[in-house]
Short mmCIF file of C-alpha atoms and ligand atoms in Angstrom, two decimals:
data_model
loop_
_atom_site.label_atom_id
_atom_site.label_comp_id
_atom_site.label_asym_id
_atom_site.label_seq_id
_atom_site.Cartn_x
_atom_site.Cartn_y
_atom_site.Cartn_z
CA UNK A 883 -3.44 -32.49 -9.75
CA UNK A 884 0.29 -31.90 -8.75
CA UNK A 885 0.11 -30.34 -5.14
CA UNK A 886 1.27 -26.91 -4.44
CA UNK A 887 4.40 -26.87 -2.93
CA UNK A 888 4.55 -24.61 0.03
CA UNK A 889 8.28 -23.84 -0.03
CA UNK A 890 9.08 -20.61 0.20
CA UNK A 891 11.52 -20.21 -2.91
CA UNK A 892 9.67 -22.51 -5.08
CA UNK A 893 7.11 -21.07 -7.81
CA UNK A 894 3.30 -20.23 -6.56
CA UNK A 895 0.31 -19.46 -7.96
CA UNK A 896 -1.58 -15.80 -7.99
CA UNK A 897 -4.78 -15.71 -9.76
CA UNK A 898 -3.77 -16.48 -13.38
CA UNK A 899 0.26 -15.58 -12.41
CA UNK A 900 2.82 -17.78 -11.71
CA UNK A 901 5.24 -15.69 -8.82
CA UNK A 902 8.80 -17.18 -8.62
CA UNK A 903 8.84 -17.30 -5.04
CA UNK A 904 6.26 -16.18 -2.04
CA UNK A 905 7.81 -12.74 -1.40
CA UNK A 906 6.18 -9.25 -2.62
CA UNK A 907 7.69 -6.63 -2.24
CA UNK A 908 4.59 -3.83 -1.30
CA UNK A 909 3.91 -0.58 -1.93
CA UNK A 910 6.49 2.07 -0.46
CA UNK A 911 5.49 5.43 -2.20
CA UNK A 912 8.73 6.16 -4.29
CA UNK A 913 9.05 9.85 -4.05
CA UNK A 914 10.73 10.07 -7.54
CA UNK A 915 7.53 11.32 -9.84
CA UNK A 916 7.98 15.03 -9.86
CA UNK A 917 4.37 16.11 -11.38
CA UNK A 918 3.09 12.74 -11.95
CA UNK A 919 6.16 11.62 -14.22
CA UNK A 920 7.69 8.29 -14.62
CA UNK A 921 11.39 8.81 -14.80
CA UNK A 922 14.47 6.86 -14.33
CA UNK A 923 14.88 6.47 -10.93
CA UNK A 924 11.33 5.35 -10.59
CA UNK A 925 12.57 2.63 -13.10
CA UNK A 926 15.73 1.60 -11.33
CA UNK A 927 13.78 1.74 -8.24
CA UNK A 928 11.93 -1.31 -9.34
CA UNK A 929 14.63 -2.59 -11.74
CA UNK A 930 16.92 -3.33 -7.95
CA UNK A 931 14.23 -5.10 -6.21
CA UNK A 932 13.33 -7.35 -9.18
CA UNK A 933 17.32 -8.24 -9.59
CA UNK A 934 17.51 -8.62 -5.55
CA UNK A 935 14.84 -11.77 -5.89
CA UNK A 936 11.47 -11.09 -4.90
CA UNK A 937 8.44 -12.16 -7.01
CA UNK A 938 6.69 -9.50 -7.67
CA UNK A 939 7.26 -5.53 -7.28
CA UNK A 940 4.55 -2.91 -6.40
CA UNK A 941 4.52 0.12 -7.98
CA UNK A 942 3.33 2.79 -5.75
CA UNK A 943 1.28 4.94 -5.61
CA UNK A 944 -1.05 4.66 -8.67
CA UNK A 945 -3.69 7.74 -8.27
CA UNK A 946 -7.07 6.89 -10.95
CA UNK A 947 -7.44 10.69 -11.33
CA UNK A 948 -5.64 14.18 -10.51
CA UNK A 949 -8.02 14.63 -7.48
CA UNK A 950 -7.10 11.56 -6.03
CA UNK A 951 -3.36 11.89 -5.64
CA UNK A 952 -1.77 12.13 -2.34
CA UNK A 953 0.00 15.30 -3.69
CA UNK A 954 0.76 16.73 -6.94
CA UNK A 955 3.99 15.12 -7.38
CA UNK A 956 1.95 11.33 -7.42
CA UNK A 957 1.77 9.46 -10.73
CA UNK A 958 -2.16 9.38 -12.34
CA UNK A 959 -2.26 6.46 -14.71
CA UNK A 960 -3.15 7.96 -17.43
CA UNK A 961 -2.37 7.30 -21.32
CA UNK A 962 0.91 8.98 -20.97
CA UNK A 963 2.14 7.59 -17.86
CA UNK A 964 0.97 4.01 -19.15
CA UNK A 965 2.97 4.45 -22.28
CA UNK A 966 6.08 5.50 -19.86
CA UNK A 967 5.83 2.61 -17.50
CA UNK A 968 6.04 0.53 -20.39
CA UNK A 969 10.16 0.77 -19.62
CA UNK A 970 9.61 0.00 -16.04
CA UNK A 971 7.43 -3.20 -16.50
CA UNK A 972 9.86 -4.35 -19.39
CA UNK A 973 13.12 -3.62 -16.89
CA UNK A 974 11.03 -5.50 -13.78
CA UNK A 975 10.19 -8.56 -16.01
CA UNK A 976 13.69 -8.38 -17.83
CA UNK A 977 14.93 -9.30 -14.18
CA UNK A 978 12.49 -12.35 -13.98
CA UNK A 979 9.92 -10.55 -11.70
CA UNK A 980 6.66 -9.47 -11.96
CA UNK A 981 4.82 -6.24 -11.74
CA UNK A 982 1.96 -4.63 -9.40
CA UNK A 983 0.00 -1.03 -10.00
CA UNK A 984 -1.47 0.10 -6.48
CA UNK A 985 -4.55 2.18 -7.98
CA UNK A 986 -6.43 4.44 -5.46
CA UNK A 987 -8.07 7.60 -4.73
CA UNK A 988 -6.27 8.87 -1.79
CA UNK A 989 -9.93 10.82 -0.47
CA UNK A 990 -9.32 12.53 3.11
CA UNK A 991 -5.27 11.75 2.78
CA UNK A 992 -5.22 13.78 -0.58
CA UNK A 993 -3.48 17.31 -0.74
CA UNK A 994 -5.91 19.62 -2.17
CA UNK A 995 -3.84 22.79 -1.35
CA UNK A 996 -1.19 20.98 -3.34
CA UNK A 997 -3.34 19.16 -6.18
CA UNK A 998 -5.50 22.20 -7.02
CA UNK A 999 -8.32 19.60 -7.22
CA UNK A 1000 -10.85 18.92 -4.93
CA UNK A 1001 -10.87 15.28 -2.73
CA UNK A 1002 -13.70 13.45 -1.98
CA UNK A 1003 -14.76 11.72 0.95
CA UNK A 1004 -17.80 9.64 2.17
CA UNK A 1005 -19.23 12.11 4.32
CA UNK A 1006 -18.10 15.83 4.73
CA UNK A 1007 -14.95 16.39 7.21
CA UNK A 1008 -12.44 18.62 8.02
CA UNK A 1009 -8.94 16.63 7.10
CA UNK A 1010 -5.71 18.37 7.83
CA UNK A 1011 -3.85 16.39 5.28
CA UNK A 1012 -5.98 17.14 2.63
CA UNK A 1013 -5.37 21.06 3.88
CA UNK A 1014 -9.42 21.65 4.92
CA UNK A 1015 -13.20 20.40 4.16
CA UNK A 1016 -13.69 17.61 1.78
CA UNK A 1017 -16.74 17.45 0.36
CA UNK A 1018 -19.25 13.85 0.91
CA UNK A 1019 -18.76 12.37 -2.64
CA UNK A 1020 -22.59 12.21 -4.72
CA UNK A 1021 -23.94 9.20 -6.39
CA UNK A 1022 -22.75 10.70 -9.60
CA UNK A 1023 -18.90 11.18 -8.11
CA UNK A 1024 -18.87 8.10 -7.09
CA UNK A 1025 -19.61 6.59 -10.62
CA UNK A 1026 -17.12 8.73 -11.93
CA UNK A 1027 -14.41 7.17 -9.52
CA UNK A 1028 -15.81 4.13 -10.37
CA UNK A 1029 -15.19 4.75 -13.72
CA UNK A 1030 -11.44 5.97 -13.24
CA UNK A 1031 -10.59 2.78 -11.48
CA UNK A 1032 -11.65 0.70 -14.43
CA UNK A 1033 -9.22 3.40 -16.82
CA UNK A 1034 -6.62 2.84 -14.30
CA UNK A 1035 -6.77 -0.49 -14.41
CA UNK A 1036 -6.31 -0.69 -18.47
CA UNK A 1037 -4.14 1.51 -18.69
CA UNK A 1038 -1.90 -0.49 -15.72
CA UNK A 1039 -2.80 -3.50 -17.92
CA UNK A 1040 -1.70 -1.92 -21.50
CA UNK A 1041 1.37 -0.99 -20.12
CA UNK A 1042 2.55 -4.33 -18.88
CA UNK A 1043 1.74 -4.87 -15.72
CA UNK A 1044 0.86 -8.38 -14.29
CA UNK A 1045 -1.10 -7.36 -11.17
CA UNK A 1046 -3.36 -4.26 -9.82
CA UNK A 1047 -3.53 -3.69 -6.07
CA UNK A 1048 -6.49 -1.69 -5.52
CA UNK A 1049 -5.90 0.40 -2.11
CA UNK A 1050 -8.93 -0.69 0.62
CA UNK A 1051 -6.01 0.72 3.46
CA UNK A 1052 -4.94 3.40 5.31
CA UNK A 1053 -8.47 5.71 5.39
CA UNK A 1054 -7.57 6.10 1.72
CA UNK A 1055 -11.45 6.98 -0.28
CA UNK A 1056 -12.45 3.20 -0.48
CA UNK A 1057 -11.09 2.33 2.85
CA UNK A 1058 -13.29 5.42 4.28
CA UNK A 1059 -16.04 3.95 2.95
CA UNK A 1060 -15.33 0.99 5.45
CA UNK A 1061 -15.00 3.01 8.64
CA UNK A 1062 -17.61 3.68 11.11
CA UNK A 1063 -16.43 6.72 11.76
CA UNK A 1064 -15.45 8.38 8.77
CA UNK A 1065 -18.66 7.05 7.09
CA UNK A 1066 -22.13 8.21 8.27
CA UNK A 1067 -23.75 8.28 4.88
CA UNK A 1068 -27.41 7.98 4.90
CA UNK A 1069 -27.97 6.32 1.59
CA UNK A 1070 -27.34 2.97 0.15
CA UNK A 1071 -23.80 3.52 0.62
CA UNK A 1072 -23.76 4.26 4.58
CA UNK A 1073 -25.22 2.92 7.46
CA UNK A 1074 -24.68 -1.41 8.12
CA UNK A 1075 -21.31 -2.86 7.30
CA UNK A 1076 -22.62 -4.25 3.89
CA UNK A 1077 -23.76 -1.39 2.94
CA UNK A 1078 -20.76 0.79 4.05
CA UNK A 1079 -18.73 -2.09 1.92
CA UNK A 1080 -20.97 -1.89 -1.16
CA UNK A 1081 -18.95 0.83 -3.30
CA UNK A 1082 -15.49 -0.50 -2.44
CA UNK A 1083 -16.81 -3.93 -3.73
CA UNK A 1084 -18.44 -2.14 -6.55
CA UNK A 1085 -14.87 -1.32 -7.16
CA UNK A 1086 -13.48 -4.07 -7.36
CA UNK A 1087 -16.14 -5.44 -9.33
CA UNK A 1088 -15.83 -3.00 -11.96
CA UNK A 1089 -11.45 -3.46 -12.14
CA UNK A 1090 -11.90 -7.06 -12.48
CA UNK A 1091 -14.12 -6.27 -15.17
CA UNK A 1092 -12.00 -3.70 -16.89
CA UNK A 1093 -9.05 -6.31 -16.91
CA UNK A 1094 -10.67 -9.88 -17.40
CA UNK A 1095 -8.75 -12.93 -16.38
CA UNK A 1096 -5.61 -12.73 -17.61
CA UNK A 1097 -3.60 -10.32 -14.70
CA UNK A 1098 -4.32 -10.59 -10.78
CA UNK A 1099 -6.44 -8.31 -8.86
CA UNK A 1100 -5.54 -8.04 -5.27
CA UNK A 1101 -6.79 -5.40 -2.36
CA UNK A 1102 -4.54 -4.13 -0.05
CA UNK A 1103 -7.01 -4.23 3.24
CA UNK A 1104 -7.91 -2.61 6.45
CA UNK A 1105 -8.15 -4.87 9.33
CA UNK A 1106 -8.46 -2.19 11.84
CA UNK A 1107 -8.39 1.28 11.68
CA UNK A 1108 -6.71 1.47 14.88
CA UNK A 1109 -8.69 4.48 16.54
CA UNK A 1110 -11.79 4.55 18.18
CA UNK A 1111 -15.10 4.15 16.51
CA UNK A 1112 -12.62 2.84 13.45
CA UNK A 1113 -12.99 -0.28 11.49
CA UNK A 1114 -12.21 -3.14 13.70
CA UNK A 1115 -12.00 -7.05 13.22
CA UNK A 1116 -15.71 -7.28 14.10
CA UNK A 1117 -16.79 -5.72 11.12
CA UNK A 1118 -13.29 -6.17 8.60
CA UNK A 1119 -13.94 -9.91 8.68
CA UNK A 1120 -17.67 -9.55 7.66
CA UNK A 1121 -16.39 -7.88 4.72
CA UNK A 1122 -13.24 -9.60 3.67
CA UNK A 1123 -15.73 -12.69 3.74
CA UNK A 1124 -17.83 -10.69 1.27
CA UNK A 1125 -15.26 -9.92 -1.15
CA UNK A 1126 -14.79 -13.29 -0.70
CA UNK A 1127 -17.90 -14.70 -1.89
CA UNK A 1128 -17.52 -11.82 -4.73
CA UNK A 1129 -15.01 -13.31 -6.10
CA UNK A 1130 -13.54 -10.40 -8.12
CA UNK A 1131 -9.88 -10.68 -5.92
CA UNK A 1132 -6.98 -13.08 -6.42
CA UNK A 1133 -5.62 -12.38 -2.89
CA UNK A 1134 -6.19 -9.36 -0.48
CA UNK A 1135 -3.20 -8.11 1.32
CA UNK A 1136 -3.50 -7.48 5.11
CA UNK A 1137 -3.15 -4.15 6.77
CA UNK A 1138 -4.42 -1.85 9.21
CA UNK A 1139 -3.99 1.92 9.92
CA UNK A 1140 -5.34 5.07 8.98
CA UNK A 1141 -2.66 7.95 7.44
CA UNK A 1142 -5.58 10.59 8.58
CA UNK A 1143 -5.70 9.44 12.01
CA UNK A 1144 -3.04 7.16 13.55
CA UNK A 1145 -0.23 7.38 10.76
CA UNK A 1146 2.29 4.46 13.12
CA UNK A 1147 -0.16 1.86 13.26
CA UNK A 1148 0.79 0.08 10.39
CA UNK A 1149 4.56 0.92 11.13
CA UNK A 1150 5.22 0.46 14.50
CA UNK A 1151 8.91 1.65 15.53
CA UNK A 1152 10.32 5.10 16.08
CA UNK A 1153 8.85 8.21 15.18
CA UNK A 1154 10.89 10.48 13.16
CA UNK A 1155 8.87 13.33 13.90
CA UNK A 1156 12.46 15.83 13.89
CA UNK A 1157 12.78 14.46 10.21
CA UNK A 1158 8.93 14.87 9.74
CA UNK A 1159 8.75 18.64 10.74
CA UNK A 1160 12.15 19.02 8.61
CA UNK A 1161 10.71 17.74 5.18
CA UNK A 1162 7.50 20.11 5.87
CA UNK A 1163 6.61 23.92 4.56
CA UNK A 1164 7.11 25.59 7.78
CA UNK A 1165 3.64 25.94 8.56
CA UNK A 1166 2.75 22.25 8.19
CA UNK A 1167 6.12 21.99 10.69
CA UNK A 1168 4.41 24.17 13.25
CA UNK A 1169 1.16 22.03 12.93
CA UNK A 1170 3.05 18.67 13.63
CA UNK A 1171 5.36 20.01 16.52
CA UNK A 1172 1.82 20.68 18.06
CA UNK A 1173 -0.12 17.60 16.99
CA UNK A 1174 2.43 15.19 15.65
CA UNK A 1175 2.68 13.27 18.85
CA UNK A 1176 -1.47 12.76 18.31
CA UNK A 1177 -0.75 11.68 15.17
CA UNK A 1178 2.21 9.84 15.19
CA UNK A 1179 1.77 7.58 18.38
CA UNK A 1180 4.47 5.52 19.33
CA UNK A 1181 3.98 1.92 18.57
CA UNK A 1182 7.19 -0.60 19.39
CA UNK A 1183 8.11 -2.49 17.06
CA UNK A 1184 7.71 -6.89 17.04
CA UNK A 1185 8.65 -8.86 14.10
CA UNK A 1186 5.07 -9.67 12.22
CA UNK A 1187 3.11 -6.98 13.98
CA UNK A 1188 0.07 -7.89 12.13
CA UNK A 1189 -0.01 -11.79 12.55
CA UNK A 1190 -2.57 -12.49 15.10
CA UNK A 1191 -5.02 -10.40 13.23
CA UNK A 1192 -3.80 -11.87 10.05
CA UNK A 1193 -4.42 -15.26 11.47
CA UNK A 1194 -8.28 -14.41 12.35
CA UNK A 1195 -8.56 -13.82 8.86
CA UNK A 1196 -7.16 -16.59 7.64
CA UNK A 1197 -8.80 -18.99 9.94
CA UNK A 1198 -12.23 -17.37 8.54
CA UNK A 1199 -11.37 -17.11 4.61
CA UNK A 1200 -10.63 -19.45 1.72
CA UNK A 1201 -8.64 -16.36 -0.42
CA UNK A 1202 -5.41 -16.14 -0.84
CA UNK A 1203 -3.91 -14.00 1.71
CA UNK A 1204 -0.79 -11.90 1.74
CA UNK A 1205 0.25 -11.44 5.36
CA UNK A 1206 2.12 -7.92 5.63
CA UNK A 1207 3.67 -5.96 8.56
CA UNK A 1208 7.26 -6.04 9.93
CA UNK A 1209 8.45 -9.13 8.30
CA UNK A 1210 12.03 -9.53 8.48
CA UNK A 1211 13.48 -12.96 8.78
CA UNK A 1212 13.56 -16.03 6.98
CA UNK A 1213 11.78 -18.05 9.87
CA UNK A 1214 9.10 -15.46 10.02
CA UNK A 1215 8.54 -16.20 6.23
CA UNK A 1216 8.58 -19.33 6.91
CA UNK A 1217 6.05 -19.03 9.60
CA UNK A 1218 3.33 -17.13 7.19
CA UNK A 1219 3.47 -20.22 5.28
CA UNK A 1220 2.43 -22.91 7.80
CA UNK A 1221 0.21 -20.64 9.50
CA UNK A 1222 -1.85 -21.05 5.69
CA UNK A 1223 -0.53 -17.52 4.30
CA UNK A 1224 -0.02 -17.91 0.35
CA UNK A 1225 2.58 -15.21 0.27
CA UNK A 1226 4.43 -12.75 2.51
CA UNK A 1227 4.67 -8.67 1.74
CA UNK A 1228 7.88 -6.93 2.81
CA UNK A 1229 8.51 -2.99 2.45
CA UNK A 1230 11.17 -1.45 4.91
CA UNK A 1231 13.24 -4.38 4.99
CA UNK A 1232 13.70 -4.47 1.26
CA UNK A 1233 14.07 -0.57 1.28
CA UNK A 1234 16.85 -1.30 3.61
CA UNK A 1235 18.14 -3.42 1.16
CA UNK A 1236 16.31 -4.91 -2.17
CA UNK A 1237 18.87 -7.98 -2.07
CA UNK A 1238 17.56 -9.62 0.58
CA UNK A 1239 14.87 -12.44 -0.87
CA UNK A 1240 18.59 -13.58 -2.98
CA UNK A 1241 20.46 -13.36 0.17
CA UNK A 1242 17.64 -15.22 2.37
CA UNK A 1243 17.09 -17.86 0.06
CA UNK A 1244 21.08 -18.55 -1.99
CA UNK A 1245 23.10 -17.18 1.36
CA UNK A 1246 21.66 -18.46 4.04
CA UNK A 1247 21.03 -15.06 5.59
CA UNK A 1248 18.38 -15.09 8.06
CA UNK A 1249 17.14 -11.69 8.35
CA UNK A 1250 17.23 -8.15 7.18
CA UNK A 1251 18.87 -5.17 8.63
CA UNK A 1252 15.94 -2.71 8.50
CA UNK A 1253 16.31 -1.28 12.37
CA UNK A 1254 12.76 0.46 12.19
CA UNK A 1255 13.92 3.56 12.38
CA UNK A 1256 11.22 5.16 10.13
CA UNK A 1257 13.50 7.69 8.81
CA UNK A 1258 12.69 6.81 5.22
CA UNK A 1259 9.15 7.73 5.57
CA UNK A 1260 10.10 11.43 5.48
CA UNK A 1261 12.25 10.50 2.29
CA UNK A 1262 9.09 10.04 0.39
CA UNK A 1263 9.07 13.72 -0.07
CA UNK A 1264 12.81 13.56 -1.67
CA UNK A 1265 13.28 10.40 -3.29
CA UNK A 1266 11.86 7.43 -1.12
CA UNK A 1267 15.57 5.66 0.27
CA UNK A 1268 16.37 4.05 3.67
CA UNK A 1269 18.71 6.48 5.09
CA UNK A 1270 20.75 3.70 7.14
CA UNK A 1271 22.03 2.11 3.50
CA UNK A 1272 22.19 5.86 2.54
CA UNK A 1273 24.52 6.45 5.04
CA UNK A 1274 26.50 3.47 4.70
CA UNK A 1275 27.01 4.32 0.76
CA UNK A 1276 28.02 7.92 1.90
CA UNK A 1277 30.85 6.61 4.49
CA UNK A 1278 32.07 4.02 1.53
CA UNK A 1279 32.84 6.44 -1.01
CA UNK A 1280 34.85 8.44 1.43
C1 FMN W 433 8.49 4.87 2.79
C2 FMN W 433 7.21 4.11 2.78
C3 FMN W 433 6.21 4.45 1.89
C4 FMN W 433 5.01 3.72 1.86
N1 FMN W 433 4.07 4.00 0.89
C5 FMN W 433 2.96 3.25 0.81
C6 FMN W 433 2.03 3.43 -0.25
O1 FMN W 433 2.22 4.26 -1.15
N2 FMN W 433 0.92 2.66 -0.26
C7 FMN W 433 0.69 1.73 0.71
O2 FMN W 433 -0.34 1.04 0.66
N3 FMN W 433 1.55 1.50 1.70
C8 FMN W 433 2.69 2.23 1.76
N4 FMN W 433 3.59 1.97 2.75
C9 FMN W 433 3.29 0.93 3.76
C10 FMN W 433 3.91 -0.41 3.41
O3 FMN W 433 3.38 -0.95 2.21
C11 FMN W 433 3.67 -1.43 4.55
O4 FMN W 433 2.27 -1.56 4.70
C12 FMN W 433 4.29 -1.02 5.86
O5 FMN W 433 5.55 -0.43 5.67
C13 FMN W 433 4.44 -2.23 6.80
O6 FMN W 433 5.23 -3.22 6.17
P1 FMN W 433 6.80 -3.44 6.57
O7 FMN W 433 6.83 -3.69 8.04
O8 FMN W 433 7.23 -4.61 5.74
O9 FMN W 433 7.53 -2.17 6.25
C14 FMN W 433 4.80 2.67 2.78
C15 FMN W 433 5.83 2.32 3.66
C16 FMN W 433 7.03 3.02 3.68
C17 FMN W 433 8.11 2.61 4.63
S1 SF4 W 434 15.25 4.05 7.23
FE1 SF4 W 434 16.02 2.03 6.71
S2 SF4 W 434 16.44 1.04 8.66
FE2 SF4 W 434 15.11 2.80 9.09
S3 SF4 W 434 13.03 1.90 8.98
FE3 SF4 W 434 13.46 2.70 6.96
S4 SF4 W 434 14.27 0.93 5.85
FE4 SF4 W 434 14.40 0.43 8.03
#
C-alpha cells in the first residue's frame, strides 16, 4: 500500500473523497439567502474560495426543516433549493474543489419570532435567541428530525455535493442533546453521557444511511461548551470515542462554544458588540447593550486556540480529525499535521481573503491577514464579508 503522504499541498484522503490539499475551508454562515434562496452571490461566494485553493468548501448553513433555521432568511434543503445548488456545486467543482452541506437544526439558537415555526429543544427553556420558551422535543419530534436529516442529506447528495457536515456544535439541537445543562431529559435520551449522545448518534446513523458510501459524512463537534455545567472534555471524549466505534463519520471537525450561551468561545478576539447592537431591531439592540457583555465575553485571541483540546482528542481517537480554530499560518498548518491532524479548517482567515491556501502553498506567503477583529460576524445579517478587505476594495476604487 503506497503511504499517505502527509504534505500539506499534496492530495489526501476523506472517507471515499480524494481532497487536493489538507485545507477546508468551514462553515461561515453566508448571509446572502434572502428567504431560504440560493442566489448568485451565494454561488460566487463559494466559486472564490474554490479558485483561491482550498480543498473543499462548506456551504453554510444547511437547516433540515423551516423550524430549524437560525432565521428565516437560512437556506432549508429542500427539493428546490437542491435543484438550485446544483449551479453552486458545478461552479465549486469547475474550480477543482470539492463541496460540503452543513445540515442542522439550529434548536435553542433558532429565531422563532422570525421563522414563524416553533424550535425544539431537549428539555423546555427560555432562549433569548430563539425570542422565548422552546418546547422539550417528544419521541415522535425527534423521529421527525431524524427523518429531515436523512432528506437533507439526499437532497445535499442529488444536488452535487461531495460531503455533509452534520452540526454537533455551538448548542445547536444535536449539540444540546450533549450538554449537561441544557439536557435534563428523563427518558432514554437524557440522563448518562451515552444516553444524552444516543439521538445525535442516531443521527448520524440515519445520514450515513440516507447517503451510502459514496460522499463523506463528517460532524462538526463540541469539545466544550465553555460555561459551567456545559459539555466538557470529560464527557466530549467519551462520546467522540463512541461515534468512533459507530463508525457512521469520515472525520469529525473540532469545536467548542455555545451561540446560546458564550457566543466568543469559539472566536476568541474582539467583540464587535457597537456593530452587533447596529445590525439588530432596536429592541434586540437594547437587550445586548444590557447583556451583550454576558454574552459576548472577551476571549484574546492565540493562533490555534483549540489545539491542546484538539490534541486530547487526537491522542484518544483513531478518526480522522479536522483541527479548527484560529488557524492562520503556514507553520501552524503545518503543525496540525505532525501533531496527527488529517486536515486543517480555516474560516476568518479565508473570509479575509479566499486566496490564501494558493498564496501559502505557490507564494511562499506564510500567513493570513485576518486581524480578529470579528466585525464580519455582524455581516452575516447583510451579506457575510470581512469588512477589513471591504474596506480596502472601497479605498481602491477611489
Ligand atoms: C461570519 C462567520 C459565520 C459563521 N457561521 C458558522 C456557521 O454557520 N456554522 C458553523 O458551524 N460555524 C460558523 N462559524 C464558525 C466557524 O466555522 C469557525 O468555527 C470559527 O470561525 C473559528 O474558526 P477560525 O478561527 O478559522 O475563524 C462562523 C464564523 C464566522 C466568522
Ligand atoms: S472582519 Fe476580516 S479581519 Fe476582522 S475577523 Fe473577520 S475576517 Fe478577520
Amino acid at each position: 500500500m503506497t503511504p499517505v503522504s502527509t504534505e500539506v499541498w499534496e492530495p489526501a484522503p476523506l472517507g471515499p473523497l480524494t481532497l487536493r490539499n489538507r485545507v477546508i475551508k468551514a462553515a461561515t454562515f453566508e448571509g446572502v439567502m434572502p428567504h431560504g434562496r440560493v442566489t448568485p452571490e451565494l454561488i460566487d461566494f463559494h466559486g472564490e474560495v474554490a479558485r483561491g485553493g482550498a480543498a473543499m468548501t462548506t456551504v453554510a448553513y444547511c437547516a433540515v426543516s423551516p423550524g430549524g433555521r437560525v432565521h428565516r432568511h437560512t437556506l432549508v434543503l429542500d427539493d428546490r433549493t437542491g435543484r438550485d445548488l446544483r449551479h453552486l456545486t458545478d461552479t465549486v467543482h469547475a474550480e477543482g474543489a470539492l463541496a460540503c452541506a452543513q445540515i442542522g437544526h439550529a434548536g435553542l439558537v433558532a429565531n422563532q419570532v422570525s421563522n414563524r415555526a416553533r424550535s425544539l429543544a431537549p428539555s423546555a427553556r427560555i432562549s433569548a435567541p430563539a425570542m422565548g420558551p422552546v418546547r422539550a422535543a417528544t419521541r415522535a419530534q425527534l423521529e421527525q428530525v431524524a427523518r429531515e436529516f436523512e432528506r437533507a442529506a439526499r437532497v445535499a447528495v442529488d444536488a452535487g455535493f461531495d460531503a455533509v457536515e452534520v452540526h454537533l456544535g455551538h448548542n445547536y439541537l444535536l449539540s444540546s442533546f450533549l450538554s449537561p445543562n441544557l439536557n435534563r431529559r428523563k427518558d432514554i435520551y437524557g440522563g448518562s453521557v451515552v444516553n444524552r449522545s444516543l439521538f445525535p448518534r442516531e443521527v448520524l446513523g440515519r445520514v450515513r444511511g440516507a447517503v451510502g458510501g459514496s460522499v463523506a459524512v463528517t460532524a462538526k463537534f463540541n469539545m466544550a461548551d465553555g460555561v459551567p455545567k456545559g459539555l466538557w472534555l470529560d464527557q466530549s471524549l467519551q462520546i467522540a470515542r463512541l461515534i468512533e466505534s459507530d463508525g457512521c463519520v469520515d472525520a469529525l471537525q473540532l469545536t467548542g462554544g455555545s451561540s446560546l450561551l458564550n457566543g466568543m468561545y469559539y472566536f476568541r478576539g474582539d467583540v464587535p458588540l457597537a456593530e452587533f447592537i447596529a445590525a439588530q431591531p432596536k429592541p434586540v439592540g437594547w437587550g445586548l447593550r444590557v447583556y451583550g457583555p454576558h454574552i459576548f465575553p472577551t476571549y484574546p485571541f492565540e493562533e490555534a486556540f483549540f489545539r491542546p483540546f484538539a490534541r486530547q482528542f487526537r491522542e484518544a481517537l483513531t478518526l480522522p480529525l479536522i483541527m479548527l480554530g484560529g488557524i492562520n499560518r503556514a507553520d501552524t498548518i503545518r503543525t496540525a499535521l505532525d501533531d496527527g491532524f488529517e486536515f486543517v479548517g480555516m474560516a476568518r482567515a479565508l473570509l479575509r481573503d479566499p486566496y490564501l491556501p494558493r498564496k501559502l502553498r505557490e507564494e511562499g506567503v506564510a500567513e493570513g491577514l485576518c486581524i480578529h477583529c470579528n466585525k464580519c460576524l455582524p455581516t452575516i445579517y447583510s451579506g457575510t464579508r470581512c469588512v477589513v478587505r471591504e474596506a480596502l476594495w472601497e479605498n481602491s476604487r477611489h
